């Protein structure tokens, strides 16, 4: 039987020279692989109650919605600026050059709700850290940040070290 790792395609120098992009497209194309990955992510959560799954634009939406459905939780998209139609809260974070901003609807999480944050890849951790701040602004209780992959050489886990961080694959 193929492992989840088998379905991750490495693309050298995308989107910029020097980046090894971890492409989940082959995984998404195979329903058995999707089930394998979904179950592996669910294993990381166990029996813990989750009220909201927060998925990070855009590859965090695929498994984020599947996880929410399986966990009996609501799904919340975090998006790039100007994409969400209702009132939003926002958080900016540093990139290698410049800054980026992420937004969430202000009514997406109710104070005290138990939140799972999900994305495909944890790299430097800047994105996940900003999303944690958005959830904290709405006084959500972050139960876990989970990822399909974490790139250990970029130390992203350190940026969100105050939380339970789990990944299916580590590189
Ligand atoms: P970071 O803020 O550096 O942790 O970057 C995380 C975000 O960038 C996630 O939304 C990932 O989808 C994307 N990302 C960063 N590095 C990679 C990579 N090597 N392969 C695929 N996606 C990546």
PDB file of C-alpha atoms and ligand atoms in Angstrom:
ATOM      1  CA  UNK A   1       0.000   0.000   0.000  1.00  0.00           C
ATOM      2  CA  UNK A   2       1.225   3.512  -0.839  1.00  0.00           C
ATOM      3  CA  UNK A   3       2.009   5.907   2.001  1.00  0.00           C
ATOM      4  CA  UNK A   4       0.817   9.522   2.178  1.00  0.00           C
ATOM      5  CA  UNK A   5       4.379  10.650   1.464  1.00  0.00           C
ATOM      6  CA  UNK A   6       4.160   8.966  -1.914  1.00  0.00           C
ATOM      7  CA  UNK A   7       1.457  11.453  -3.003  1.00  0.00           C
ATOM      8  CA  UNK A   8       3.442  14.611  -2.171  1.00  0.00           C
ATOM      9  CA  UNK A   9       5.187  15.957  -5.259  1.00  0.00           C
ATOM     10  CA  UNK A  10       8.370  17.987  -4.812  1.00  0.00           C
ATOM     11  CA  UNK A  11       8.673  20.906  -7.228  1.00  0.00           C
ATOM     12  CA  UNK A  12      12.084  22.512  -7.256  1.00  0.00           C
ATOM     13  CA  UNK A  13      12.370  26.331  -7.462  1.00  0.00           C
ATOM     14  CA  UNK A  14       8.636  27.108  -7.185  1.00  0.00           C
ATOM     15  CA  UNK A  15       7.376  29.811  -6.761  1.00  0.00           C
ATOM     16  CA  UNK A  16      10.924  31.227  -6.493  1.00  0.00           C
ATOM     17  CA  UNK A  17      14.450  29.887  -6.957  1.00  0.00           C
ATOM     18  CA  UNK A  18      15.631  27.996  -3.878  1.00  0.00           C
ATOM     19  CA  UNK A  19      12.153  26.911  -2.703  1.00  0.00           C
ATOM     20  CA  UNK A  20      11.262  23.215  -2.757  1.00  0.00           C
ATOM     21  CA  UNK A  21       7.487  23.338  -3.097  1.00  0.00           C
ATOM     22  CA  UNK A  22       5.512  20.502  -1.501  1.00  0.00           C
ATOM     23  CA  UNK A  23       2.638  19.952  -3.942  1.00  0.00           C
ATOM     24  CA  UNK A  24      -0.455  18.158  -2.586  1.00  0.00           C
ATOM     25  CA  UNK A  25      -2.234  18.058  -5.996  1.00  0.00           C
ATOM     26  CA  UNK A  26      -1.425  14.343  -6.568  1.00  0.00           C
ATOM     27  CA  UNK A  27      -2.866  13.551  -3.134  1.00  0.00           C
ATOM     28  CA  UNK A  28      -6.072  15.476  -3.841  1.00  0.00           C
ATOM     29  CA  UNK A  29      -6.517  13.598  -7.118  1.00  0.00           C
ATOM     30  CA  UNK A  30      -6.727  10.228  -5.376  1.00  0.00           C
ATOM     31  CA  UNK A  31      -9.720   9.529  -3.092  1.00  0.00           C
ATOM     32  CA  UNK A  32      -7.905   6.738  -1.243  1.00  0.00           C
ATOM     33  CA  UNK A  33      -4.998   9.072  -0.513  1.00  0.00           C
ATOM     34  CA  UNK A  34      -7.402  11.774   0.675  1.00  0.00           C
ATOM     35  CA  UNK A  35      -9.013   9.282   3.066  1.00  0.00           C
ATOM     36  CA  UNK A  36      -5.592   8.146   4.308  1.00  0.00           C
ATOM     37  CA  UNK A  37      -4.499  11.725   4.953  1.00  0.00           C
ATOM     38  CA  UNK A  38      -7.812  12.734   6.533  1.00  0.00           C
ATOM     39  CA  UNK A  39      -7.663   9.775   8.934  1.00  0.00           C
ATOM     40  CA  UNK A  40      -4.052  10.585   9.824  1.00  0.00           C
ATOM     41  CA  UNK A  41      -5.055  14.182  10.633  1.00  0.00           C
ATOM     42  CA  UNK A  42      -8.041  12.963  12.673  1.00  0.00           C
ATOM     43  CA  UNK A  43      -5.736  10.595  14.612  1.00  0.00           C
ATOM     44  CA  UNK A  44      -3.715  13.631  15.711  1.00  0.00           C
ATOM     45  CA  UNK A  45      -6.837  15.192  17.230  1.00  0.00           C
ATOM     46  CA  UNK A  46      -8.200  12.072  18.898  1.00  0.00           C
ATOM     47  CA  UNK A  47     -11.432  12.434  20.873  1.00  0.00           C
ATOM     48  CA  UNK A  48     -10.917  16.107  21.700  1.00  0.00           C
ATOM     49  CA  UNK A  49     -14.020  18.211  21.135  1.00  0.00           C
ATOM     50  CA  UNK A  50     -13.634  20.839  18.416  1.00  0.00           C
ATOM     51  CA  UNK A  51     -16.207  23.606  17.748  1.00  0.00           C
ATOM     52  CA  UNK A  52     -14.505  25.330  14.786  1.00  0.00           C
ATOM     53  CA  UNK A  53     -11.884  24.338  12.255  1.00  0.00           C
ATOM     54  CA  UNK A  54     -10.007  27.352  10.886  1.00  0.00           C
ATOM     55  CA  UNK A  55      -8.538  26.693   7.412  1.00  0.00           C
ATOM     56  CA  UNK A  56      -5.820  28.922   5.959  1.00  0.00           C
ATOM     57  CA  UNK A  57      -6.146  30.202   2.360  1.00  0.00           C
ATOM     58  CA  UNK A  58      -6.056  28.385   0.183  1.00  0.00           C
ATOM     59  CA  UNK A  59      -4.673  24.882   0.520  1.00  0.00           C
ATOM     60  CA  UNK A  60      -5.861  24.735   4.130  1.00  0.00           C
ATOM     61  CA  UNK A  61      -9.439  24.765   2.828  1.00  0.00           C
ATOM     62  CA  UNK A  62      -9.328  21.274   1.287  1.00  0.00           C
ATOM     63  CA  UNK A  63      -8.740  19.198   4.411  1.00  0.00           C
ATOM     64  CA  UNK A  64     -10.036  21.938   6.699  1.00  0.00           C
ATOM     65  CA  UNK A  65     -13.598  21.470   5.467  1.00  0.00           C
ATOM     66  CA  UNK A  66     -13.296  17.667   5.472  1.00  0.00           C
ATOM     67  CA  UNK A  67     -11.979  17.751   9.055  1.00  0.00           C
ATOM     68  CA  UNK A  68     -14.778  20.077  10.171  1.00  0.00           C
ATOM     69  CA  UNK A  69     -17.404  17.793   8.701  1.00  0.00           C
ATOM     70  CA  UNK A  70     -15.907  14.682  10.329  1.00  0.00           C
ATOM     71  CA  UNK A  71     -15.491  16.429  13.697  1.00  0.00           C
ATOM     72  CA  UNK A  72     -19.024  17.845  13.679  1.00  0.00           C
ATOM     73  CA  UNK A  73     -17.496  21.331  13.797  1.00  0.00           C
ATOM     74  CA  UNK A  74     -18.025  24.533  11.829  1.00  0.00           C
ATOM     75  CA  UNK A  75     -15.503  25.620   9.183  1.00  0.00           C
ATOM     76  CA  UNK A  76     -13.951  29.096   9.159  1.00  0.00           C
ATOM     77  CA  UNK A  77     -11.891  30.369   6.203  1.00  0.00           C
ATOM     78  CA  UNK A  78      -8.963  32.717   6.798  1.00  0.00           C
ATOM     79  CA  UNK A  79      -8.400  34.747   3.648  1.00  0.00           C
ATOM     80  CA  UNK A  80      -6.182  37.290   1.966  1.00  0.00           C
ATOM     81  CA  UNK A  81      -7.355  40.929   2.313  1.00  0.00           C
ATOM     82  CA  UNK A  82     -10.511  42.029   0.524  1.00  0.00           C
ATOM     83  CA  UNK A  83     -11.922  38.548  -0.114  1.00  0.00           C
ATOM     84  CA  UNK A  84     -14.355  38.209   2.802  1.00  0.00           C
ATOM     85  CA  UNK A  85     -17.652  40.061   2.325  1.00  0.00           C
ATOM     86  CA  UNK A  86     -18.720  40.675   5.961  1.00  0.00           C
ATOM     87  CA  UNK A  87     -16.982  42.642   8.751  1.00  0.00           C
ATOM     88  CA  UNK A  88     -13.466  41.352   9.309  1.00  0.00           C
ATOM     89  CA  UNK A  89     -10.598  41.400  11.762  1.00  0.00           C
ATOM     90  CA  UNK A  90      -7.080  41.342  10.345  1.00  0.00           C
ATOM     91  CA  UNK A  91      -3.521  40.518  11.295  1.00  0.00           C
ATOM     92  CA  UNK A  92      -0.320  41.475   9.462  1.00  0.00           C
ATOM     93  CA  UNK A  93       2.900  39.498   9.604  1.00  0.00           C
ATOM     94  CA  UNK A  94       6.434  39.845   8.294  1.00  0.00           C
ATOM     95  CA  UNK A  95       7.602  38.125   5.121  1.00  0.00           C
ATOM     96  CA  UNK A  96      11.179  37.872   3.881  1.00  0.00           C
ATOM     97  CA  UNK A  97      10.505  41.125   2.034  1.00  0.00           C
ATOM     98  CA  UNK A  98       7.576  43.259   3.262  1.00  0.00           C
ATOM     99  CA  UNK A  99       4.433  42.140   5.050  1.00  0.00           C
ATOM    100  CA  UNK A 100       1.284  40.162   4.374  1.00  0.00           C
ATOM    101  CA  UNK A 101      -2.164  40.370   5.931  1.00  0.00           C
ATOM    102  CA  UNK A 102      -4.816  37.766   6.698  1.00  0.00           C
ATOM    103  CA  UNK A 103      -8.481  38.315   7.517  1.00  0.00           C
ATOM    104  CA  UNK A 104     -11.282  36.465   9.263  1.00  0.00           C
ATOM    105  CA  UNK A 105     -14.958  37.330   9.733  1.00  0.00           C
ATOM    106  CA  UNK A 106     -15.465  38.970  13.119  1.00  0.00           C
ATOM    107  CA  UNK A 107     -18.355  36.618  13.996  1.00  0.00           C
ATOM    108  CA  UNK A 108     -16.488  33.449  12.906  1.00  0.00           C
ATOM    109  CA  UNK A 109     -15.598  32.347  16.434  1.00  0.00           C
ATOM    110  CA  UNK A 110     -17.504  32.850  19.667  1.00  0.00           C
ATOM    111  CA  UNK A 111     -15.549  33.452  22.899  1.00  0.00           C
ATOM    112  CA  UNK A 112     -14.411  30.155  24.443  1.00  0.00           C
ATOM    113  CA  UNK A 113     -15.009  27.992  21.374  1.00  0.00           C
ATOM    114  CA  UNK A 114     -12.531  25.161  20.923  1.00  0.00           C
ATOM    115  CA  UNK A 115     -10.573  25.753  17.727  1.00  0.00           C
ATOM    116  CA  UNK A 116      -8.443  23.585  15.458  1.00  0.00           C
ATOM    117  CA  UNK A 117      -6.219  25.520  13.024  1.00  0.00           C
ATOM    118  CA  UNK A 118      -5.292  23.655   9.845  1.00  0.00           C
ATOM    119  CA  UNK A 119      -3.023  24.237   6.842  1.00  0.00           C
ATOM    120  CA  UNK A 120      -1.198  22.033   4.356  1.00  0.00           C
ATOM    121  CA  UNK A 121       2.367  23.131   5.182  1.00  0.00           C
ATOM    122  CA  UNK A 122       4.038  24.662   8.257  1.00  0.00           C
ATOM    123  CA  UNK A 123       7.143  26.408   6.916  1.00  0.00           C
ATOM    124  CA  UNK A 124       8.512  29.465   8.805  1.00  0.00           C
ATOM    125  CA  UNK A 125       5.358  29.599  10.948  1.00  0.00           C
ATOM    126  CA  UNK A 126       4.586  33.268  10.222  1.00  0.00           C
ATOM    127  CA  UNK A 127       1.235  32.451   8.647  1.00  0.00           C
ATOM    128  CA  UNK A 128       0.105  30.114  11.427  1.00  0.00           C
ATOM    129  CA  UNK A 129       1.239  32.604  14.085  1.00  0.00           C
ATOM    130  CA  UNK A 130      -0.892  35.348  12.488  1.00  0.00           C
ATOM    131  CA  UNK A 131      -3.888  33.003  12.380  1.00  0.00           C
ATOM    132  CA  UNK A 132      -3.398  32.134  16.061  1.00  0.00           C
ATOM    133  CA  UNK A 133      -3.509  35.883  16.807  1.00  0.00           C
ATOM    134  CA  UNK A 134      -6.767  36.244  14.843  1.00  0.00           C
ATOM    135  CA  UNK A 135      -8.352  33.406  16.835  1.00  0.00           C
ATOM    136  CA  UNK A 136      -7.043  34.882  20.112  1.00  0.00           C
ATOM    137  CA  UNK A 137      -8.571  38.275  19.201  1.00  0.00           C
ATOM    138  CA  UNK A 138     -11.988  36.592  19.144  1.00  0.00           C
ATOM    139  CA  UNK A 139     -11.080  34.757  22.389  1.00  0.00           C
ATOM    140  CA  UNK A 140     -11.210  31.320  20.818  1.00  0.00           C
ATOM    141  CA  UNK A 141      -9.455  28.482  22.642  1.00  0.00           C
ATOM    142  CA  UNK A 142      -6.795  27.027  20.304  1.00  0.00           C
ATOM    143  CA  UNK A 143      -6.763  23.288  20.947  1.00  0.00           C
ATOM    144  CA  UNK A 144      -4.340  22.294  18.183  1.00  0.00           C
ATOM    145  CA  UNK A 145      -2.601  23.572  15.048  1.00  0.00           C
ATOM    146  CA  UNK A 146      -2.327  20.701  12.589  1.00  0.00           C
ATOM    147  CA  UNK A 147      -0.662  20.368   9.229  1.00  0.00           C
ATOM    148  CA  UNK A 148      -0.172  17.728   6.579  1.00  0.00           C
ATOM    149  CA  UNK A 149       3.547  18.591   6.585  1.00  0.00           C
ATOM    150  CA  UNK A 150       6.019  20.561   8.645  1.00  0.00           C
ATOM    151  CA  UNK A 151       9.403  21.645   7.305  1.00  0.00           C
ATOM    152  CA  UNK A 152      11.574  21.245  10.421  1.00  0.00           C
ATOM    153  CA  UNK A 153      14.599  23.091   8.994  1.00  0.00           C
ATOM    154  CA  UNK A 154      12.540  26.316   8.959  1.00  0.00           C
ATOM    155  CA  UNK A 155      11.674  26.043  12.688  1.00  0.00           C
ATOM    156  CA  UNK A 156       8.051  27.098  12.228  1.00  0.00           C
ATOM    157  CA  UNK A 157       7.052  25.201  15.348  1.00  0.00           C
ATOM    158  CA  UNK A 158       8.969  27.699  17.493  1.00  0.00           C
ATOM    159  CA  UNK A 159       6.719  30.578  16.363  1.00  0.00           C
ATOM    160  CA  UNK A 160       3.651  28.741  17.661  1.00  0.00           C
ATOM    161  CA  UNK A 161       5.346  26.924  20.526  1.00  0.00           C
ATOM    162  CA  UNK A 162       2.602  27.924  22.964  1.00  0.00           C
ATOM    163  CA  UNK A 163       0.200  25.589  21.193  1.00  0.00           C
ATOM    164  CA  UNK A 164      -0.138  21.881  20.504  1.00  0.00           C
ATOM    165  CA  UNK A 165       1.387  21.514  17.014  1.00  0.00           C
ATOM    166  CA  UNK A 166       0.962  18.250  15.110  1.00  0.00           C
ATOM    167  CA  UNK A 167       1.858  17.223  11.557  1.00  0.00           C
ATOM    168  CA  UNK A 168       1.307  14.010   9.621  1.00  0.00           C
ATOM    169  CA  UNK A 169       4.681  14.278   7.824  1.00  0.00           C
ATOM    170  CA  UNK A 170       7.929  15.941   8.875  1.00  0.00           C
ATOM    171  CA  UNK A 171      10.793  16.921   6.576  1.00  0.00           C
TER     172      UNK A 171
HETATM  173  P1  LIG B   1       4.971  29.985   6.520  1.00  0.00           P
HETATM  174  O1  LIG B   1       4.234  31.223   6.943  1.00  0.00           O
HETATM  175  O2  LIG B   1       6.363  30.247   6.100  1.00  0.00           O
HETATM  176  O3  LIG B   1       4.872  28.889   7.572  1.00  0.00           O
HETATM  177  O4  LIG B   1       4.291  29.463   5.207  1.00  0.00           O
HETATM  178  C1  LIG B   1       3.131  28.759   5.268  1.00  0.00           C
HETATM  179  C2  LIG B   1       2.251  28.956   4.070  1.00  0.00           C
HETATM  180  O5  LIG B   1       2.976  28.983   2.852  1.00  0.00           O
HETATM  181  C3  LIG B   1       1.281  27.810   3.973  1.00  0.00           C
HETATM  182  O6  LIG B   1       0.013  28.344   3.669  1.00  0.00           O
HETATM  183  C4  LIG B   1       1.819  26.920   2.880  1.00  0.00           C
HETATM  184  O7  LIG B   1       0.773  26.500   2.065  1.00  0.00           O
HETATM  185  C5  LIG B   1       2.787  27.791   2.107  1.00  0.00           C
HETATM  186  N1  LIG B   1       4.123  27.179   1.955  1.00  0.00           N
HETATM  187  C6  LIG B   1       5.271  27.609   2.510  1.00  0.00           C
HETATM  188  N2  LIG B   1       6.313  26.885   2.133  1.00  0.00           N
HETATM  189  C7  LIG B   1       5.841  25.933   1.321  1.00  0.00           C
HETATM  190  C8  LIG B   1       6.436  24.837   0.595  1.00  0.00           C
HETATM  191  N3  LIG B   1       7.740  24.586   0.634  1.00  0.00           N
HETATM  192  N4  LIG B   1       5.634  24.048  -0.133  1.00  0.00           N
HETATM  193  C9  LIG B   1       4.298  24.296  -0.182  1.00  0.00           C
HETATM  194  N5  LIG B   1       3.681  25.300   0.455  1.00  0.00           N
HETATM  195  C10 LIG B   1       4.434  26.122   1.204  1.00  0.00           C
END
